[in-house]
Coordinates of C-alpha atoms in Angstrom, one line a residue:
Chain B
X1 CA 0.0 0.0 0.0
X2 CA 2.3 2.5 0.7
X3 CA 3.9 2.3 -2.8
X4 CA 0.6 3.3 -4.0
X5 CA 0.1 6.2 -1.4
X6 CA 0.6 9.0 -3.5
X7 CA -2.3 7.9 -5.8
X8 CA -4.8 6.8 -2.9
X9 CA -3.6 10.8 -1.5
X10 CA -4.6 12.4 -4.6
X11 CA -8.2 9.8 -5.5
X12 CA -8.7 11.6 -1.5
X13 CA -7.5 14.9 -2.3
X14 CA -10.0 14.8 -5.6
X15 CA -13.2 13.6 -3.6
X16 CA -12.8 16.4 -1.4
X17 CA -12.7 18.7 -4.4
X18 CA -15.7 17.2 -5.8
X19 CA -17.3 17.7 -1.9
X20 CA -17.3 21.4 -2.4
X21 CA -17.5 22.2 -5.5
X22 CA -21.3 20.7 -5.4
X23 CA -21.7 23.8 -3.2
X24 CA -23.0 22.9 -0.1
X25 CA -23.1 25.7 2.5
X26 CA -19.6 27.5 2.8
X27 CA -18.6 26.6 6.2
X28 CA -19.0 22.7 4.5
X29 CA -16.9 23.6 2.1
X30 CA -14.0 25.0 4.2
X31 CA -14.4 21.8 6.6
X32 CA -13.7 19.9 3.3
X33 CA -10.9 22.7 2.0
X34 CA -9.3 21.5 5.6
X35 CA -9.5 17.8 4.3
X36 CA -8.0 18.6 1.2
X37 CA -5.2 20.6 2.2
X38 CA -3.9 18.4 4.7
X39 CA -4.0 15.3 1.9
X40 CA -2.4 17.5 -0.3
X41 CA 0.1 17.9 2.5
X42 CA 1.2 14.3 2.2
X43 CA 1.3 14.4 -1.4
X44 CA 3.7 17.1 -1.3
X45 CA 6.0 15.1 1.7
X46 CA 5.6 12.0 0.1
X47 CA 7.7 13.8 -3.5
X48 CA 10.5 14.6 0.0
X49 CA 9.4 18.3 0.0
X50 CA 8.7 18.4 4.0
X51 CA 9.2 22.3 4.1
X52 CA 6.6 22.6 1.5
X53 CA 3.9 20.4 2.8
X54 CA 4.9 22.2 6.4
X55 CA 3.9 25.6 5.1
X56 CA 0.8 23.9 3.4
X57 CA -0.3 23.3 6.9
X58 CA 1.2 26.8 8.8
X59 CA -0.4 29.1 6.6
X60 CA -2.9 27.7 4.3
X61 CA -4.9 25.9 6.8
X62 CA -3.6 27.4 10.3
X63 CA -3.9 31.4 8.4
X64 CA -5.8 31.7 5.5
X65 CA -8.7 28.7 6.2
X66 CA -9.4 30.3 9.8
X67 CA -10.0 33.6 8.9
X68 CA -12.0 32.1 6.1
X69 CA -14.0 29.7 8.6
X70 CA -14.5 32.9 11.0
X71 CA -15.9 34.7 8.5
X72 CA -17.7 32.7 6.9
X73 CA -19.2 31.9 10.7
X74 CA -20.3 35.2 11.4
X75 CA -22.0 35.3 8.0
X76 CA -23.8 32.4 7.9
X77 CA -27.6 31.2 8.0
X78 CA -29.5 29.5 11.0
X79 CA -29.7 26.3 8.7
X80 CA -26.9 26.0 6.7
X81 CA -27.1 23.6 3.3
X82 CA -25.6 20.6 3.9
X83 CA -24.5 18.1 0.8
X84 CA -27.5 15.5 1.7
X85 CA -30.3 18.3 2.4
X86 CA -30.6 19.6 -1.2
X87 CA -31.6 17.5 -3.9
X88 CA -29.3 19.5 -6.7
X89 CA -26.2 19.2 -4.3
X90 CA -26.9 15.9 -3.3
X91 CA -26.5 15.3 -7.4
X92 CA -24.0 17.0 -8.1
X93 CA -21.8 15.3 -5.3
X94 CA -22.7 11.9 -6.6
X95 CA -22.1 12.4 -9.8
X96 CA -18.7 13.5 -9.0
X97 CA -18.0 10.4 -7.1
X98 CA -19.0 8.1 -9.9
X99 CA -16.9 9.7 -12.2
X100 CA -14.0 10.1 -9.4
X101 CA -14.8 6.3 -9.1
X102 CA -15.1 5.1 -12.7
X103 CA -11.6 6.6 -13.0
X104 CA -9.8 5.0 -10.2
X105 CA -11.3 1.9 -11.5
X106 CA -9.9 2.8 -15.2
X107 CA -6.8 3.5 -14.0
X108 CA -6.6 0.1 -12.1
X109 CA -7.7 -2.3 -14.5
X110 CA -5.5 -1.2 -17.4
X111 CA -1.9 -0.9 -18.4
X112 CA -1.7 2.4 -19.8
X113 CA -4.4 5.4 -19.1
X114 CA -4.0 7.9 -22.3
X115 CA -7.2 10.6 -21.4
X116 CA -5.5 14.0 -22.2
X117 CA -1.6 12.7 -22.0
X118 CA -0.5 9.4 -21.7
X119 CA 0.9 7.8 -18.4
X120 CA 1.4 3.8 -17.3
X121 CA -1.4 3.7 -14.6
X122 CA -1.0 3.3 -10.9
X123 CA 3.1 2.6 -11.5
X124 CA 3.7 6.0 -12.5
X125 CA 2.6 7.6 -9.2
X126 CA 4.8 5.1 -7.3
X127 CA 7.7 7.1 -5.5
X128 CA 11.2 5.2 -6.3
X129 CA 13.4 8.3 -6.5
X130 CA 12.8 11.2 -4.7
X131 CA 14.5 14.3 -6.6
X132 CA 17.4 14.7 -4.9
X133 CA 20.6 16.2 -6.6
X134 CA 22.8 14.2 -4.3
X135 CA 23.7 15.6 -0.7
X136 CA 21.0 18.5 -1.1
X137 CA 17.3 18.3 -1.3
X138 CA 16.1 19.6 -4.3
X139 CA 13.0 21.1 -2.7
X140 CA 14.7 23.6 -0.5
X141 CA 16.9 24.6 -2.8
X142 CA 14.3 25.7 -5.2
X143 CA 12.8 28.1 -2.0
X144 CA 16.6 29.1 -1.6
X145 CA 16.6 29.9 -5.1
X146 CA 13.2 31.9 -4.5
X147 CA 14.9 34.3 -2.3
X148 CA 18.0 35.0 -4.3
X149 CA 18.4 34.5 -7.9
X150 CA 14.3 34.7 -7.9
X151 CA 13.7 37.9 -6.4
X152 CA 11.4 39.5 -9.2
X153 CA 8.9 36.7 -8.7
X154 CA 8.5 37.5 -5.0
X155 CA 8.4 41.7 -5.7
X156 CA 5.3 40.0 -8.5
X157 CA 3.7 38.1 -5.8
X158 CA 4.0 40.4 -3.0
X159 CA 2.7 43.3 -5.4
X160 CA -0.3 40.8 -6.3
X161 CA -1.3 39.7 -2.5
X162 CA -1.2 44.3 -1.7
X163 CA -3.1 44.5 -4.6
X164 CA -5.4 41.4 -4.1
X165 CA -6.2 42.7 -0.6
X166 CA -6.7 46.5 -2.2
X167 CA -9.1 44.7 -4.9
X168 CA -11.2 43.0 -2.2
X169 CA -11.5 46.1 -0.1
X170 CA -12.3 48.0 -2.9
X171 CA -15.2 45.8 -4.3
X172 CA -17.0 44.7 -0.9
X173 CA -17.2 48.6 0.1
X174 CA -20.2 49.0 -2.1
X175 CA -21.0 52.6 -3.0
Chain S
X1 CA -13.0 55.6 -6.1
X2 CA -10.4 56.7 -3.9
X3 CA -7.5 58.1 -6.2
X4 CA -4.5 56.4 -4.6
X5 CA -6.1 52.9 -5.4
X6 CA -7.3 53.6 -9.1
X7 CA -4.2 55.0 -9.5
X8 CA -2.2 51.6 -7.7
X9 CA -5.2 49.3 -9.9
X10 CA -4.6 51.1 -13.0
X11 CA -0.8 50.2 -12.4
X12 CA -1.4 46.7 -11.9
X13 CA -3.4 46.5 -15.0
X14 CA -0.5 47.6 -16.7
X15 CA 2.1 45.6 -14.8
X16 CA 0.2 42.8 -15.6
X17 CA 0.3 43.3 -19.7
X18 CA 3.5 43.8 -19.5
X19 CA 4.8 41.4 -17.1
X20 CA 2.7 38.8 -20.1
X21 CA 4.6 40.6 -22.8
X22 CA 8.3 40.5 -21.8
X23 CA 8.5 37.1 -19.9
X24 CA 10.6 34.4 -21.1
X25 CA 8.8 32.0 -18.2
X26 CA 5.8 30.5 -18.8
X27 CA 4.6 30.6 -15.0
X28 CA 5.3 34.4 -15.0
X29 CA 3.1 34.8 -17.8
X30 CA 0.4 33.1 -16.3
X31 CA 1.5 35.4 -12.9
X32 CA 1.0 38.2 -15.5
X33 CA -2.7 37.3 -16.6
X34 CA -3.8 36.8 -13.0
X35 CA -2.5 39.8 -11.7
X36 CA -4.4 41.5 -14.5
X37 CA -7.6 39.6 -14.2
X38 CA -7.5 40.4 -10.4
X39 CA -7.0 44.1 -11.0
X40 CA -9.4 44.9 -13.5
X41 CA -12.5 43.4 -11.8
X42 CA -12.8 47.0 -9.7
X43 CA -12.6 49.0 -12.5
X44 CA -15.4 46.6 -14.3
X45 CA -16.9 47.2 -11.2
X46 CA -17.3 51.0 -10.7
X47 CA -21.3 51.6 -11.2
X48 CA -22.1 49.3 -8.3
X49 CA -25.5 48.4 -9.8
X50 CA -26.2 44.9 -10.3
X51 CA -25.2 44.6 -13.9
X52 CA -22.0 45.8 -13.3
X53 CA -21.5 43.0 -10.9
X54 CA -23.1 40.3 -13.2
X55 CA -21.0 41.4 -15.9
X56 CA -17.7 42.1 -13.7
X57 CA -18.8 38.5 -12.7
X58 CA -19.1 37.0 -15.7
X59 CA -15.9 38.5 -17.1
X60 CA -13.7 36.5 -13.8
X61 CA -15.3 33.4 -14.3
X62 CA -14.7 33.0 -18.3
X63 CA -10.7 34.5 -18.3
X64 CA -10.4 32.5 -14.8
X65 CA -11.2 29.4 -16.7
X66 CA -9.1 30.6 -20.0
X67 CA -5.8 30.8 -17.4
X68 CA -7.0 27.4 -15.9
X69 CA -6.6 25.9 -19.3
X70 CA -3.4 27.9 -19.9
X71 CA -1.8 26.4 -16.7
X72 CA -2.8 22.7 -18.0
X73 CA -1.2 23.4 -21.4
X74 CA 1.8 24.7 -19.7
X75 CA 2.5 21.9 -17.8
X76 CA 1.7 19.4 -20.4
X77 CA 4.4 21.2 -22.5
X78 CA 6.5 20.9 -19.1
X79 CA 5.8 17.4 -19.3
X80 CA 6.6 16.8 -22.6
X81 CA 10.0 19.3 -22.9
X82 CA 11.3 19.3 -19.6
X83 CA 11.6 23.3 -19.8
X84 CA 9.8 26.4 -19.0
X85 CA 10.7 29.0 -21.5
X86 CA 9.1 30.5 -24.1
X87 CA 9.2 29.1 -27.6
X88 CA 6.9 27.4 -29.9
X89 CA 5.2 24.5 -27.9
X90 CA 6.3 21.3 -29.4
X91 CA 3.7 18.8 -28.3
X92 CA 0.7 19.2 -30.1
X93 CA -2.0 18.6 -27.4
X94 CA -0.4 21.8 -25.5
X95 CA -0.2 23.6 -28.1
X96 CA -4.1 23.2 -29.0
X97 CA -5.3 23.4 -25.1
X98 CA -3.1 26.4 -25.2
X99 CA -4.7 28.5 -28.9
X100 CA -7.9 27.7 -27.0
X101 CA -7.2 29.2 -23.5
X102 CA -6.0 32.0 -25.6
X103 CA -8.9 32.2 -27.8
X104 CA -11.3 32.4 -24.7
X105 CA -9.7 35.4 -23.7
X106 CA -9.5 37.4 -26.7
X107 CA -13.2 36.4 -27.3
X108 CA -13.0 34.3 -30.4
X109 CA -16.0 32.3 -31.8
X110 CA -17.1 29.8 -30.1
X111 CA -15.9 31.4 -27.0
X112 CA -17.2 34.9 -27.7
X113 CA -20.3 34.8 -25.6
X114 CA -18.8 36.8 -22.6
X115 CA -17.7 39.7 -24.7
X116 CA -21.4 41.8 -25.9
X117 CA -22.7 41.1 -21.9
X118 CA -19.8 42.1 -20.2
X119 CA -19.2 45.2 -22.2
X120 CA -22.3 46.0 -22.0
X121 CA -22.9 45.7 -18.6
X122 CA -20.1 48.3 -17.6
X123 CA -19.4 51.7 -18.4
X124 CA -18.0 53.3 -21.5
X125 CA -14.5 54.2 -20.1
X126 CA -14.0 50.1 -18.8
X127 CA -15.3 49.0 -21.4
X128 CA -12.8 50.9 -23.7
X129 CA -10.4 49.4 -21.4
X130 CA -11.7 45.6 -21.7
X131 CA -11.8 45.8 -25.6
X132 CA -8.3 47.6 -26.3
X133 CA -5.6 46.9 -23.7
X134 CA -6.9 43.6 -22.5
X135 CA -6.3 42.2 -25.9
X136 CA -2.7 43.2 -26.1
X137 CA -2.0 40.2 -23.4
X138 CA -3.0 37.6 -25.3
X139 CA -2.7 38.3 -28.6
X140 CA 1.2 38.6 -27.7
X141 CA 1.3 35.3 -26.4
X142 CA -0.1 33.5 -29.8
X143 CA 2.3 35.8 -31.6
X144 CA 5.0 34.3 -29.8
X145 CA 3.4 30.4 -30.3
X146 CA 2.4 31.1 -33.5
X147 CA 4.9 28.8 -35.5
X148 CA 3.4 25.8 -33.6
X149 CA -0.6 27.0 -33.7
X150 CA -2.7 24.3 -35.5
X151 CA -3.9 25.7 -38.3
X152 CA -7.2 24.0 -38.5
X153 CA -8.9 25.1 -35.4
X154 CA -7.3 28.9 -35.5
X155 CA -8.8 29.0 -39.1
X156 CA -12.1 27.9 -38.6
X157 CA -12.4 30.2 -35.1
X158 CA -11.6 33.3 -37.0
X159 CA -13.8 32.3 -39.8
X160 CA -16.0 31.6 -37.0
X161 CA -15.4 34.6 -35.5
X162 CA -15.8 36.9 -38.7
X163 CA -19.4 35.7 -39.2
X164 CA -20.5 35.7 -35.8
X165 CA -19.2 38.9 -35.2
X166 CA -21.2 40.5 -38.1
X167 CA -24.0 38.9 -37.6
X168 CA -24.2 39.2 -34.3
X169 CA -24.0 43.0 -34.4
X170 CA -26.6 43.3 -37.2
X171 CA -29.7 43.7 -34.6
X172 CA -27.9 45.6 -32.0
X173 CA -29.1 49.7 -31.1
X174 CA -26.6 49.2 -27.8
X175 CA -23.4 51.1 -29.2
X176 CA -21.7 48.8 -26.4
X177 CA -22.8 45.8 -28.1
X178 CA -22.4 47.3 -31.4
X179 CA -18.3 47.9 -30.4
X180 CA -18.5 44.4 -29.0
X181 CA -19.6 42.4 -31.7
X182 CA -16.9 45.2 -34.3
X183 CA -14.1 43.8 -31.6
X184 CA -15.6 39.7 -31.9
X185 CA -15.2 40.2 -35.9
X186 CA -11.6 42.1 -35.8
X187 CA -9.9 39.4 -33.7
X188 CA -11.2 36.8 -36.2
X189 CA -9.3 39.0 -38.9
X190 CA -6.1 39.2 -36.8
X191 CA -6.1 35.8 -35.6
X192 CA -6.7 34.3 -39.4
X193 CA -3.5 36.2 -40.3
X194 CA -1.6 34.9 -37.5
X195 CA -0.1 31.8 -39.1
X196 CA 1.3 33.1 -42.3
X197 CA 2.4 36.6 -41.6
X198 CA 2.1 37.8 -37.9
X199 CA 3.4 41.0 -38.4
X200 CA 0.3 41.8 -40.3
X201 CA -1.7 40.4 -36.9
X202 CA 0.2 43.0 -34.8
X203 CA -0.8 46.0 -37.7
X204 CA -4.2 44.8 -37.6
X205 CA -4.2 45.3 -33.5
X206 CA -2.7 48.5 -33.9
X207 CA -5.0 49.8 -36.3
X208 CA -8.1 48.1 -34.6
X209 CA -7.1 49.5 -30.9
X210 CA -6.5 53.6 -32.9
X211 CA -9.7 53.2 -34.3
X212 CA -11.7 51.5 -31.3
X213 CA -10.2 54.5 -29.1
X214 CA -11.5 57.0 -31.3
X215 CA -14.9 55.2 -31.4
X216 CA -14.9 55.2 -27.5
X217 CA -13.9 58.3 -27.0
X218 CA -16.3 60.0 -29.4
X219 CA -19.0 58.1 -27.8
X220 CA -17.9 59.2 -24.4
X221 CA -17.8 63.0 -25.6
X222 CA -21.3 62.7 -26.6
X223 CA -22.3 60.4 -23.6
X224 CA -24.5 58.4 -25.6
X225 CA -24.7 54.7 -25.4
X226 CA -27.5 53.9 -28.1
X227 CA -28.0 54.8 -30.8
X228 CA -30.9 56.6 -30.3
X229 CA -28.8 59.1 -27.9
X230 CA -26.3 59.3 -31.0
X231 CA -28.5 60.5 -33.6
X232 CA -29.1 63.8 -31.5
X233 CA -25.3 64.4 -31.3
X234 CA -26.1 67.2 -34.7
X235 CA -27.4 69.0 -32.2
X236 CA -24.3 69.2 -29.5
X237 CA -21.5 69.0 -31.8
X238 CA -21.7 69.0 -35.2
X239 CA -18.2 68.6 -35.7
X240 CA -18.2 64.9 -33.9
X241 CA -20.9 63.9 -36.2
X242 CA -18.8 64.1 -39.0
X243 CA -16.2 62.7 -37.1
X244 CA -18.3 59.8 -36.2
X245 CA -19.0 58.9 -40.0
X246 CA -15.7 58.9 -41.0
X247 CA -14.5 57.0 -37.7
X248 CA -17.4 54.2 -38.9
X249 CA -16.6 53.4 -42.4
X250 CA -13.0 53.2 -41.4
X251 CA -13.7 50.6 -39.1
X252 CA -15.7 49.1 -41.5
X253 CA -12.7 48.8 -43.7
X254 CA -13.4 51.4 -47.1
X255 CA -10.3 52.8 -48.4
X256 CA -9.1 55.4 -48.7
X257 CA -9.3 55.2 -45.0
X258 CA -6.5 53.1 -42.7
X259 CA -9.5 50.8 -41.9
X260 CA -8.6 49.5 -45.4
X261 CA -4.7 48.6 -44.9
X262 CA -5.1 45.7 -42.6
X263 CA -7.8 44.2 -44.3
X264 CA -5.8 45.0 -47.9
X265 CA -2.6 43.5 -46.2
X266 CA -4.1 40.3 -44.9
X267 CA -6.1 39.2 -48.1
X268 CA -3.2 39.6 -49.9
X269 CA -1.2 37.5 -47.2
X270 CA -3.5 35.2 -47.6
X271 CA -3.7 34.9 -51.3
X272 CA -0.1 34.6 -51.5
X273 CA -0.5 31.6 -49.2
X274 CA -2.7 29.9 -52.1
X275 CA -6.1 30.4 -50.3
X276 CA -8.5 31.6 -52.3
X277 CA -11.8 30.7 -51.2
X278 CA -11.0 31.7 -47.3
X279 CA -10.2 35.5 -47.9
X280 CA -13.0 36.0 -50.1
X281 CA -15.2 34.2 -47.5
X282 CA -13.9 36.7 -45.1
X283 CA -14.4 39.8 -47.0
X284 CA -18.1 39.1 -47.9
X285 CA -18.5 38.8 -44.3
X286 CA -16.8 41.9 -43.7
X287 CA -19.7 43.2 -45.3
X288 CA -21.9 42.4 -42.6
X289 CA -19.9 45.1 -40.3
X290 CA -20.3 47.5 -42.7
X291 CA -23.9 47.4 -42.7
X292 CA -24.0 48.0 -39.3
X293 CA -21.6 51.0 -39.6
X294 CA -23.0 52.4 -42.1
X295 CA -26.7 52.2 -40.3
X296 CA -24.8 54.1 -37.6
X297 CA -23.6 56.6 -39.6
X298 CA -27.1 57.0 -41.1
X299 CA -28.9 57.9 -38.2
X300 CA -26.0 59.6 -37.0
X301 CA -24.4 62.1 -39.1
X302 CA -26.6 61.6 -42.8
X303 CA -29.7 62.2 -41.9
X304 CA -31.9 64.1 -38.9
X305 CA -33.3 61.5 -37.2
X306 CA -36.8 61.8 -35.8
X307 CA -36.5 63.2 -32.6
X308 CA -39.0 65.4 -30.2
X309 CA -38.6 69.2 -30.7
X310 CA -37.0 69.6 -27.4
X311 CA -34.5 67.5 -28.9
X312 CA -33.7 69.7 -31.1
X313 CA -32.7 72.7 -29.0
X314 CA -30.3 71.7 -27.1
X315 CA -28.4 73.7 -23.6
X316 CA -25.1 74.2 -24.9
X317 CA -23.0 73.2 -21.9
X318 CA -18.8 73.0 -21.5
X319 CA -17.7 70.6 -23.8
X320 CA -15.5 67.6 -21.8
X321 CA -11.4 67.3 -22.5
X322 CA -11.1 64.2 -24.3
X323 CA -7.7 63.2 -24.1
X324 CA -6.1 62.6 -27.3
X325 CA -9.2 62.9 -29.5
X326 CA -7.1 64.7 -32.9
X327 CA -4.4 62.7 -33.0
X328 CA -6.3 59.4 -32.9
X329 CA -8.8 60.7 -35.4
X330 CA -6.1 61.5 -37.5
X331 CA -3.8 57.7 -37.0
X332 CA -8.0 55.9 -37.9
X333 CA -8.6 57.7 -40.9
X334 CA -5.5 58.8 -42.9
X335 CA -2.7 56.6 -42.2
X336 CA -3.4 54.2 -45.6
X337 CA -0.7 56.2 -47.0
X338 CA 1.5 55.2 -45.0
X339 CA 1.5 51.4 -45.7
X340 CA 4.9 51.0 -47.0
X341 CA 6.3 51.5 -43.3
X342 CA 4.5 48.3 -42.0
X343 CA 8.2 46.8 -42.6
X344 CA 9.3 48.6 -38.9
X345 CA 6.9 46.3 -37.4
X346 CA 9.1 42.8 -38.2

């Protein structure tokens, strides 16, 4: 089993997509966000990038998913929609399991799944190498790399959160 | 809006464009699309009545799933080269996913349903905005796949695009829609160049954002947005009236105006190229924008349309600034002259 982790993380880490995006009520869909991100975690760990999957968990779920769950607690209804209380979301979420399903099963039963690119089923998500370019991980090196030969991309990004926040503020104030 | 954030959005919008325009990194680019996308939707949004914020809306979802698409082509030509810079895209499934991530953005045919709502759900200044700069983006991205486009599906969508674009314009009074549908029909014509000669696709935008300013800007100086509002504009400036006319059947593409050149250039492009039956296609349906201009220009500056007597007398109040109103009249009707210099463009 734990060759085939990677691929049981992500069939997860899919399911939990299709979870919210049948739009249940939000604070559903940020219990599911907290699902996904933490599978997505050991996705990340299980390709040897620990730092990665580390901030995965420090900021995206412990910053930016509680201020979203807060949020969306103070601005939601006395009977929020759950996935089995609607008929349409109840659907839509089954629908996306059967396809989630029908895949897996797809990729299972034969040698070589070519749906928009090619790739030999389950053994291609099996981890034998992690990328390492001998003593250093790969992984931190690229951050490294972020904060010295890639400076330009964090002045983009940093400029795009300031203005992200300014966009935000600027379209919730109403007139 | 508070002037120290229009003035940092505005930025943004440009940083954007141009962050798309001079990175050799494919991630940046798609950086460079986001950040644009992100900063626009204010400007889209500055009426604050509800079809501002259905079109603003509508406008995020369809480019938000046009860069979706982008990022999966990107990383299938990751996949497939092992590299992240710039150059034609070698494998042929990215290259498709990629034309049409594109094509959604610049509002080609069969993707062009966004473009009439949204612009005609927001004012005449963003909408200037959405149909000229926002095209720069893409359109410099195909120009720099364009040796590895497949020529099959760009073809058919600016055929595509051509027809529905005037068509779609022929039962419009909405001067939004009306500029909407002109801009659907003029990406078809740059995007069907794109292949053989894309020089000519950059003269094309040129001439197609000069002209679309004027157009803009002349409908913002008379603050009309139908054409109802722009057949009394005889009355407040005569001088834009004429203006108007000779704006319209530019656009429309009658020599001796510079409407004429691209659409002169590209047949002949594409004749060169051994195509017969596609340019000739094209310009008979070039002929359906022209009806529409010229109905414009009817009601506009040939005749008096019917209007009530008060109508007629109009208060004469302070005319607005438009910025840059001569020059750009002069660069989208006289420049056909100056068609040998399309050679600085290579």
């Amino acid at each position: 089993m734990m060759t085939y982790i990677v691929f049981i993380l992500s069939v997860i880490f899919v399911i939990g997509f299709v979870g919210f995006s049948s739009k249940p009520s939000p604070i559903y869909g940020g219990l599911v966000l907290i699902v996904s991100g933490g599978v997505g975690c050991g996705i990340i760990m299980n390709f040897g990038g620990s730092f990665l999957g580390l901030m995965v968990f420090l900021i995206y779920l412990g910053g930016m998913l509680v201020v979203f769950g807060y949020t969306t607690a103070m601005a939601t209804e006395q009977y929020p929609e759950v996935w089995v209380s609607n008929a349409t979301v109840m659907g839509v979420f089954l629908l996306g399991l059967l396809m989630e399903v029908m895949l897996v099963l797809y990729v299972l039963k034969s040698e070589e799944v070519g749906v928009v690119f090619k790739f030999s089923s389950v053994g291609h998500w099996a981890i034998y190498d992690i990328g390492n370019s001998g003593v250093f991980s790969e992984e931190i090196m690229g951050v490294a790399a972020l904060y010295s030969y890639g400076a330009w991309v964090v002045v983009v990004t940093g400029w795009s959160l300031l203005v992200g926040v300014l966009v935000i503020l600027e379209v919730t104030r109403g007139d | 809006m508070n002037p120290l954030i229009l003035t940092i959005i505005l930025m943004t919008v440009f940083l954007g464009t141009m962050i798309v325009m001079a990175s050799s990194h494919w991630l940046m680019i798609w950086i460079g699309f986001e950040m644009n996308l992100l900063a626009i939707i204010p400007i889209l949004m500055k009426k604050y009545s509800p079809r501002a914020m259905e079109a603003s809306t509508k406008y995020f979802l369809t480019q938000a799933t046009a860069s979706m698409l982008l990022m999966m082509a990107i990383i299938i030509n990751l996949m497939h080269s092992g590299q992240w810079t710039i150059t034609k895209v070698f494998n042929p499934t990215a290259s498709i996913i990629m034309t049409l991530a594109l094509a959604m953005k610049l509002g080609l045919t069969p993707f062009h349903f966004w473009v009439p709502e949204v612009t005609q759900g927001i004012s005449l200044t963003s909408g200037l905005i959405l149909l000229t700069w926002q095209k720069l983006a893409p359109m410099s991205i195909l120009y720099q796949i364009s040796p590895s486009i497949n020529l099959n599906i760009l073809l058919t969508m600016a055929v595509l695009s051509i027809l529905v674009g005037g068509w779609g314009g022929l039962n419009q009074t909405q001067l939004r829609k009306i500029m909407a549908y002109s801009s659907i029909a003029h990406m078809g014509w740059m995007t069907a160049i794109l292949v053989y000669n894309p020089t000519l696709t950059m003269l094309n935008m040129l001439i197609y954002i000069m002209m679309t300013l004027t157009m803009f800007m002349l409908f913002i100086h008379s603050s009309s947005t139908t054409t109802l509002s722009l057949s009394h504009t005889w009355n407040k400036a005569p001088l834009i009236t004429t203006l108007i006319l000779i704006t319209l059947l530019s656009m429309g593409g009658l020599p001796p105006l510079s409407g004429f050149m691209p659409k002169w250039m590209i047949i002949q492009e594409l004749t060169k190229n051994s195509s017969i039956i596609l340019p000739t296609l094209m310009a008979i349906m070039a002929l359906l924008n022209l009806y529409f201009y010229t109905r414009l220009t009817y009601s506009t500056s040939l005749t008096m349309f019917p209007s009530t007597n008060n109508m007629k007398m109009k208060w004469q109040f302070e005319t607005k600034q438009i910025t840059l109103l001569p020059p750009l009249i002069i660069a989208s009707s006289l420049l056909l002259p100056l068609t040998p210099m399309l050679s600085i463009l290579d």
